[in-house]
């Protein structure tokens, strides 16, 4: 650490509050203009995050210098104490950047000491809010990721193309598949034609008439009535982009389990992600598709629609910078869900979680036959990414920062968390036990995984953590240990129709009964190992015999339920039910896939 020998005066609110020495620690030779440090304002105070953790997370490569002063009773000292107590930083404006002076505790002296980070203007306050709320950014694609929409023109083109392929096809099996696909297109085409001609459709002998939905055009704020028919049982919506032009009618198929993903992104109790949309579709079409997906405007508020639904020209590639435009964001806190990877700029591709394309005509059973629909797995991946990110932030970075002194070396700090570290890698997608190639929309099934057939989607993600975290031998060994503990701690005693009265741990050859009072704690431990939340929902019966009911959600997936005379009793029984189900699935998986344990 080299002292530059430069003394700088520090100004705040037009007053000189003291002097500091600049200490160069990385050879940056950074200097403040005119050797004056003019503090423009103090940052907003943090509710839960240490300012140093925030600054290092978003600007670890932009550390500038250290500042120290020997003045103990100056105004600078009082400002320094305020920053420490209120979890604030002192902000100096330099062009389009902010220099954040992070107050540090000195080992040997009680005097003002700061570390300085350069941060793009406005980014610190935006990221502080996200980190305080435990929130990340997520960008969603529309077509073939969340839905499929067709007009009469697109139906005609696709049916004509299939007919040409049938005439050339010689394989009878493949010819039959093409014919089945064409039939599905023709069936939906007939529905759309009825809607265009009569403003009603006939489905299974029932007549469905249009309902006029009031829509506010976001750019012009003009209100229009849009004729819509919703066939909820089939996840079909018929709408008209321009209500006055019938040729703009569209039949939309919504992807199964979208509601599960939507509720996780922003539930009534908690916002987990700030949602953006990026599509190559025409803008009016994109706005209407998003309205159908988020009719209550929970994910994106009406006033935010114009900036958060982004349409990219088909000749261009998508990028996070085009999505966020002039808004402040930190790429290490952003993830994307899309059915195609190559449409994104190379620099952003590591942040894209590719999902198999939605193909309701070519593969109509692909979604419904899966015990865990694609969007449920996508939801669990998003849940896991968020859990891993903030686990790393809290237990690694913040813990190290909390014990840091001014004199310590910057290089000793750990790397900040990055969401791309926790995405499922190429080839690691699990849908109904199928391993899918994530390189593009045409997914190739490669291997069976019996655990993926469980209705508990969270377990699929939990047990595939070794894929996401096995970048080193240490991570693989940690996963092996966790899996063994899971087997020992949650495997139910008894088989067949025997009631679940307890689980057994085996340590040193001794058999120890897992008492019902330990079920809740044990399930919580498993959730922490898998980086997934364990949540309980309670209700009270209305009958003569008062009973409490509890449902337990593991990684946002319901895995158990129970009833009891008290809320605590119901919670214990729900946790026991969950342990039994998770234990059975884990044992079944490991017995048929021993390589999941013997990772070496």
Coordinates of N, CA, C and O in Angstrom, one line a residue, residues 289-401:
X289 N -50.2 -9.7 -26.4 CA -49.8 -11.0 -25.9 C -49.4 -10.9 -24.4 O -49.8 -11.7 -23.6
X290 N -48.7 -9.8 -24.1 CA -48.3 -9.7 -22.7 C -49.6 -9.4 -21.8 O -49.7 -9.8 -20.7
X291 N -50.5 -8.6 -22.4 CA -51.7 -8.3 -21.6 C -52.5 -9.6 -21.3 O -53.1 -9.8 -20.2
X292 N -52.5 -10.6 -22.3 CA -53.2 -11.8 -22.0 C -52.4 -12.7 -21.0 O -53.1 -13.4 -20.2
X293 N -51.1 -12.5 -20.9 CA -50.3 -13.3 -20.0 C -50.4 -12.7 -18.6 O -50.4 -13.4 -17.6
X294 N -50.5 -11.4 -18.5 CA -50.5 -10.7 -17.2 C -51.7 -9.7 -17.1 O -51.5 -8.5 -17.1
X295 N -52.9 -10.3 -17.1 CA -54.1 -9.4 -17.2 C -54.3 -8.5 -16.0 O -54.9 -7.4 -16.2
X296 N -53.8 -8.9 -14.9 CA -53.9 -8.0 -13.7 C -52.7 -7.1 -13.5 O -52.7 -6.3 -12.5
X297 N -51.8 -7.1 -14.5 CA -50.6 -6.2 -14.4 C -49.9 -6.3 -13.1 O -49.5 -5.3 -12.5
X298 N -49.7 -7.5 -12.7 CA -48.9 -7.7 -11.4 C -47.4 -7.7 -11.7 O -46.6 -7.2 -10.9
X299 N -47.0 -8.3 -12.8 CA -45.6 -8.4 -13.1 C -45.0 -7.1 -13.6 O -43.9 -6.7 -13.3
X300 N -45.8 -6.4 -14.5 CA -45.3 -5.1 -15.0 C -46.5 -4.1 -14.8 O -47.6 -4.3 -15.4
X301 N -46.2 -3.0 -14.1 CA -47.3 -2.0 -13.9 C -47.6 -1.3 -15.2 O -46.7 -1.2 -16.1
X302 N -48.8 -0.9 -15.4 CA -49.2 -0.2 -16.6 C -48.3 1.0 -17.0 O -47.9 1.1 -18.2
X303 N -47.8 1.7 -16.0 CA -47.0 2.9 -16.3 C -45.6 2.4 -16.8 O -44.8 3.2 -17.3
X304 N -45.2 1.2 -16.6 CA -43.9 0.7 -16.9 C -43.9 -0.1 -18.3 O -42.8 -0.4 -18.8
X305 N -45.1 -0.4 -18.8 CA -45.2 -1.2 -20.0 C -44.4 -0.7 -21.2 O -43.7 -1.4 -21.9
X306 N -44.4 0.6 -21.4 CA -43.8 1.2 -22.6 C -42.3 1.0 -22.5 O -41.6 0.9 -23.6
X307 N -41.7 0.9 -21.4 CA -40.2 0.7 -21.3 C -39.8 -0.8 -21.0 O -38.7 -1.1 -21.3
X308 N -40.7 -1.6 -20.5 CA -40.4 -2.9 -20.1 C -40.7 -4.0 -21.1 O -40.3 -5.1 -21.0
X309 N -41.6 -3.7 -22.1 CA -41.9 -4.6 -23.2 C -41.1 -4.1 -24.4 O -41.4 -3.1 -25.0
X310 N -40.0 -4.8 -24.7 CA -39.1 -4.3 -25.7 C -39.2 -5.2 -27.0 O -39.1 -6.4 -26.9
X311 N -39.3 -4.6 -28.1 CA -39.4 -5.3 -29.4 C -38.1 -5.0 -30.2 O -37.7 -3.9 -30.4
X312 N -37.5 -6.1 -30.6 CA -36.2 -6.0 -31.4 C -36.5 -6.4 -32.8 O -37.2 -7.4 -33.0
X313 N -35.9 -5.7 -33.7 CA -36.0 -6.1 -35.1 C -35.4 -7.4 -35.4 O -34.4 -7.8 -34.8
X314 N -36.1 -8.2 -36.3 CA -35.7 -9.6 -36.5 C -34.3 -9.6 -37.2 O -33.6 -10.7 -37.1
X315 N -33.8 -8.6 -37.8 CA -32.5 -8.6 -38.3 C -31.4 -8.3 -37.3 O -30.2 -8.4 -37.6
X316 N -31.8 -7.9 -36.1 CA -30.9 -7.6 -35.0 C -30.8 -8.8 -34.0 O -31.6 -9.7 -34.1
X317 N -29.9 -8.7 -33.1 CA -29.9 -9.7 -32.0 C -30.3 -9.0 -30.7 O -30.1 -7.8 -30.5
X318 N -30.8 -9.8 -29.9 CA -31.3 -9.3 -28.6 C -30.1 -9.0 -27.7 O -29.0 -9.7 -27.8
X319 N -30.2 -8.1 -26.8 CA -29.1 -7.8 -25.8 C -29.8 -7.2 -24.5 O -30.8 -6.6 -24.6
X320 N -29.1 -7.4 -23.4 CA -29.6 -6.8 -22.2 C -29.6 -5.3 -22.3 O -30.4 -4.6 -21.7
X321 N -28.6 -4.7 -23.0 CA -28.6 -3.3 -23.1 C -29.7 -2.7 -23.9 O -30.3 -1.7 -23.6
X322 N -30.2 -3.5 -24.9 CA -31.4 -3.0 -25.6 C -32.6 -3.2 -24.8 O -33.6 -2.5 -25.0
X323 N -32.6 -4.2 -23.9 CA -33.8 -4.4 -23.0 C -33.9 -3.3 -22.0 O -35.0 -2.7 -21.9
X324 N -32.8 -3.0 -21.3 CA -32.9 -2.0 -20.3 C -32.7 -0.5 -20.8 O -33.0 0.4 -20.1
X325 N -32.1 -0.4 -22.0 CA -31.9 0.9 -22.6 C -31.3 1.9 -21.7 O -30.2 1.7 -21.2
X326 N -32.0 3.0 -21.3 CA -31.3 4.0 -20.4 C -31.5 3.7 -19.0 O -31.1 4.5 -18.1
X327 N -32.2 2.6 -18.6 CA -32.4 2.3 -17.2 C -31.2 1.6 -16.7 O -30.4 0.9 -17.3
X328 N -31.0 1.8 -15.4 CA -29.8 1.3 -14.7 C -30.0 -0.2 -14.4 O -31.1 -0.5 -13.9
X329 N -29.0 -1.0 -14.6 CA -29.1 -2.4 -14.3 C -27.7 -3.0 -14.1 O -26.8 -2.4 -14.6
X330 N -27.6 -4.1 -13.5 CA -26.4 -4.8 -13.3 C -26.5 -6.2 -13.9 O -27.3 -7.0 -13.4
X331 N -25.7 -6.5 -14.9 CA -25.9 -7.7 -15.7 C -25.7 -8.9 -14.8 O -26.3 -10.0 -15.1
X332 N -24.9 -8.9 -13.8 CA -24.6 -10.0 -12.9 C -25.9 -10.4 -12.1 O -25.9 -11.5 -11.5
X333 N -26.9 -9.5 -12.1 CA -28.1 -9.8 -11.3 C -29.3 -10.0 -12.3 O -30.4 -10.0 -11.9
X334 N -29.0 -10.3 -13.6 CA -30.1 -10.5 -14.6 C -30.0 -11.8 -15.2 O -28.9 -12.3 -15.6
X335 N -31.1 -12.5 -15.4 CA -31.2 -13.7 -16.2 C -32.3 -13.6 -17.2 O -33.2 -12.8 -17.2
X336 N -32.2 -14.5 -18.2 CA -33.2 -14.5 -19.3 C -33.8 -15.9 -19.5 O -33.1 -16.9 -19.3
X337 N -35.0 -16.0 -19.8 CA -35.7 -17.3 -20.2 C -36.1 -17.1 -21.6 O -37.0 -16.3 -22.0
X338 N -35.6 -18.0 -22.5 CA -35.9 -17.9 -23.9 C -35.8 -19.3 -24.5 O -35.0 -20.2 -24.0
X339 N -36.4 -19.6 -25.6 CA -36.3 -20.9 -26.3 C -35.2 -20.9 -27.3 O -34.9 -22.0 -27.8
X340 N -34.5 -19.8 -27.5 CA -33.4 -19.8 -28.4 C -32.2 -19.0 -27.8 O -32.4 -18.0 -27.1
X341 N -31.0 -19.5 -28.0 CA -29.8 -18.9 -27.5 C -29.2 -17.9 -28.4 O -28.7 -16.9 -28.1
X342 N -29.1 -18.3 -29.7 CA -28.3 -17.6 -30.7 C -28.9 -16.3 -31.1 O -28.2 -15.4 -31.7
X343 N -30.1 -16.0 -30.7 CA -30.7 -14.7 -31.0 C -30.2 -13.6 -30.1 O -30.4 -12.4 -30.3
X344 N -29.4 -14.0 -29.0 CA -28.9 -13.1 -28.1 C -27.4 -12.8 -28.4 O -26.7 -13.6 -29.0
X345 N -27.0 -11.6 -28.1 CA -25.6 -11.2 -28.3 C -24.7 -12.2 -27.5 O -25.1 -12.7 -26.4
X346 N -23.5 -12.4 -28.0 CA -22.6 -13.4 -27.4 C -22.3 -13.1 -25.9 O -22.3 -14.0 -25.1
X347 N -22.2 -11.8 -25.6 CA -21.8 -11.4 -24.2 C -23.0 -11.7 -23.3 O -22.7 -12.0 -22.1
X348 N -24.2 -11.8 -23.8 CA -25.3 -12.1 -22.9 C -25.8 -13.6 -22.9 O -26.6 -14.0 -22.0
X349 N -25.2 -14.4 -23.8 CA -25.7 -15.8 -23.9 C -25.5 -16.6 -22.6 O -26.3 -17.4 -22.2
X350 N -24.4 -16.3 -21.8 CA -24.2 -17.1 -20.5 C -25.3 -16.8 -19.5 O -25.5 -17.5 -18.6
X351 N -26.1 -15.7 -19.7 CA -27.2 -15.4 -18.8 C -28.6 -15.9 -19.3 O -29.6 -15.6 -18.7
X352 N -28.6 -16.6 -20.4 CA -29.8 -17.1 -21.0 C -30.1 -18.6 -20.5 O -29.3 -19.4 -20.7
X353 N -31.2 -18.8 -19.9 CA -31.7 -20.1 -19.5 C -32.6 -20.6 -20.7 O -33.7 -20.1 -20.8
X354 N -32.1 -21.5 -21.5 CA -32.8 -21.9 -22.7 C -33.8 -23.0 -22.3 O -33.5 -23.9 -21.5
X355 N -35.1 -22.8 -22.7 CA -36.1 -23.8 -22.5 C -36.5 -24.5 -23.8 O -36.4 -23.9 -24.8
X356 N -37.0 -25.7 -23.8 CA -37.5 -26.3 -25.0 C -38.6 -25.5 -25.6 O -39.4 -25.0 -24.8
X357 N -38.6 -25.3 -26.9 CA -39.6 -24.5 -27.5 C -41.0 -25.1 -27.3 O -41.2 -26.3 -27.3
X358 N -42.0 -24.3 -27.2 CA -43.4 -24.7 -27.0 C -43.9 -25.0 -28.4 O -44.0 -24.2 -29.3
X359 N -44.3 -26.3 -28.6 CA -44.8 -26.8 -29.9 C -46.1 -27.5 -29.8 O -46.2 -28.8 -29.8
X360 N -47.2 -26.8 -29.6 CA -48.5 -27.4 -29.3 C -49.1 -28.2 -30.5 O -50.0 -29.0 -30.4
X361 N -48.5 -27.9 -31.7 CA -49.0 -28.6 -32.9 C -48.1 -29.8 -33.3 O -48.6 -30.9 -33.6
X362 N -46.8 -29.6 -33.3 CA -45.9 -30.6 -33.7 C -45.8 -31.7 -32.6 O -45.7 -32.9 -32.9
X363 N -45.8 -31.3 -31.3 CA -45.7 -32.2 -30.2 C -46.7 -31.8 -29.2 O -46.4 -31.3 -28.1
X364 N -48.0 -32.1 -29.4 CA -49.1 -31.6 -28.5 C -49.1 -32.3 -27.1 O -49.5 -31.7 -26.2
X365 N -48.5 -33.5 -27.0 CA -48.5 -34.2 -25.7 C -47.2 -33.9 -24.9 O -47.1 -34.4 -23.8
X366 N -46.3 -33.2 -25.5 CA -45.0 -33.0 -24.9 C -45.1 -32.3 -23.5 O -44.4 -32.6 -22.6
X367 N -46.1 -31.4 -23.4 CA -46.2 -30.6 -22.1 C -47.1 -31.4 -21.2 O -46.8 -31.5 -20.0
X368 N -48.3 -31.9 -21.7 CA -49.3 -32.5 -20.8 C -48.8 -33.8 -20.2 O -49.2 -34.2 -19.1
X369 N -48.0 -34.5 -20.9 CA -47.5 -35.8 -20.4 C -46.4 -35.7 -19.4 O -46.1 -36.6 -18.7
X370 N -45.8 -34.5 -19.4 CA -44.7 -34.3 -18.4 C -45.3 -34.2 -17.0 O -46.2 -33.4 -16.8
X371 N -44.8 -34.9 -16.0 CA -45.2 -34.7 -14.7 C -44.8 -33.3 -14.2 O -45.5 -32.8 -13.4
X372 N -43.7 -32.8 -14.7 CA -43.3 -31.5 -14.3 C -43.2 -30.6 -15.6 O -42.3 -30.8 -16.4
X373 N -44.2 -29.8 -15.9 CA -44.2 -29.0 -17.1 C -43.0 -28.1 -17.2 O -42.3 -27.8 -16.2
X374 N -42.7 -27.7 -18.5 CA -41.4 -27.0 -18.7 C -41.4 -25.7 -17.9 O -40.4 -25.4 -17.3
X375 N -42.5 -25.0 -17.8 CA -42.5 -23.7 -17.1 C -42.4 -23.9 -15.6 O -42.0 -23.0 -14.9
X376 N -42.8 -25.1 -15.1 CA -42.6 -25.4 -13.7 C -41.1 -25.6 -13.4 O -40.6 -25.1 -12.4
X377 N -40.5 -26.3 -14.3 CA -39.0 -26.4 -14.2 C -38.3 -25.1 -14.3 O -37.4 -24.8 -13.5
X378 N -38.8 -24.2 -15.2 CA -38.2 -22.9 -15.4 C -38.4 -22.1 -14.1 O -37.5 -21.4 -13.7
X379 N -39.6 -22.2 -13.5 CA -39.8 -21.6 -12.2 C -38.9 -22.0 -11.2 O -38.3 -21.2 -10.4
X380 N -38.7 -23.3 -11.1 CA -37.8 -23.9 -10.1 C -36.3 -23.5 -10.3 O -35.6 -23.2 -9.4
X381 N -35.9 -23.4 -11.6 CA -34.6 -22.9 -11.9 C -34.4 -21.4 -11.4 O -33.5 -21.0 -10.8
X382 N -35.5 -20.6 -11.7 CA -35.4 -19.2 -11.3 C -35.4 -19.1 -9.8 O -34.6 -18.3 -9.2
X383 N -36.1 -20.0 -9.1 CA -36.1 -20.0 -7.6 C -34.8 -20.4 -7.1 O -34.2 -19.8 -6.2
X384 N -34.1 -21.4 -7.8 CA -32.8 -21.8 -7.3 C -31.8 -20.8 -7.6 O -30.9 -20.5 -6.8
X385 N -31.8 -20.1 -8.8 CA -30.9 -19.1 -9.1 C -30.9 -17.9 -8.0 O -29.9 -17.5 -7.5
X386 N -32.1 -17.5 -7.7 CA -32.3 -16.5 -6.7 C -31.8 -16.9 -5.4 O -31.1 -16.2 -4.7
X387 N -32.1 -18.1 -5.0 CA -31.7 -18.6 -3.7 C -30.2 -18.7 -3.6 O -29.5 -18.4 -2.6
X388 N -29.5 -19.3 -4.6 CA -28.1 -19.4 -4.7 C -27.4 -18.1 -4.7 O -26.4 -17.9 -4.0
X389 N -27.9 -17.1 -5.4 CA -27.3 -15.8 -5.5 C -27.2 -15.1 -4.2 O -26.2 -14.6 -3.7
X390 N -28.4 -15.1 -3.4 CA -28.4 -14.4 -2.2 C -27.8 -15.2 -1.0 O -27.3 -14.6 -0.1
X391 N -27.7 -16.5 -1.2 CA -26.9 -17.3 -0.3 C -25.4 -17.0 -0.4 O -24.7 -16.8 0.6
X392 N -25.0 -16.8 -1.6 CA -23.6 -16.4 -1.8 C -23.3 -15.0 -1.3 O -22.3 -14.7 -0.7
X393 N -24.3 -14.1 -1.6 CA -24.1 -12.7 -1.2 C -24.1 -12.6 0.4 O -23.3 -11.9 0.9
X394 N -25.0 -13.4 1.0 CA -25.1 -13.3 2.5 C -24.0 -14.0 3.2 O -23.3 -13.5 4.1
X395 N -23.8 -15.3 2.8 CA -22.9 -16.2 3.6 C -21.4 -16.1 3.2 O -20.6 -16.6 3.9
X396 N -21.2 -15.6 2.0 CA -19.8 -15.5 1.6 C -19.3 -14.0 1.6 O -18.5 -13.6 2.4
X397 N -19.9 -13.2 0.7 CA -19.4 -11.9 0.5 C -19.7 -11.0 1.8 O -18.8 -10.4 2.3
X398 N -21.0 -10.9 2.2 CA -21.3 -10.1 3.3 C -20.6 -10.5 4.6 O -20.2 -9.7 5.4
X399 N -20.5 -11.8 4.8 CA -19.8 -12.3 6.0 C -18.3 -11.9 6.0 O -17.8 -11.5 7.0
X400 N -17.7 -12.0 4.8 CA -16.3 -11.6 4.7 C -16.1 -10.0 4.9 O -15.2 -9.6 5.6
X401 N -17.0 -9.3 4.3 CA -17.0 -7.8 4.4 C -17.2 -7.4 5.8 O -16.6 -6.4 6.3

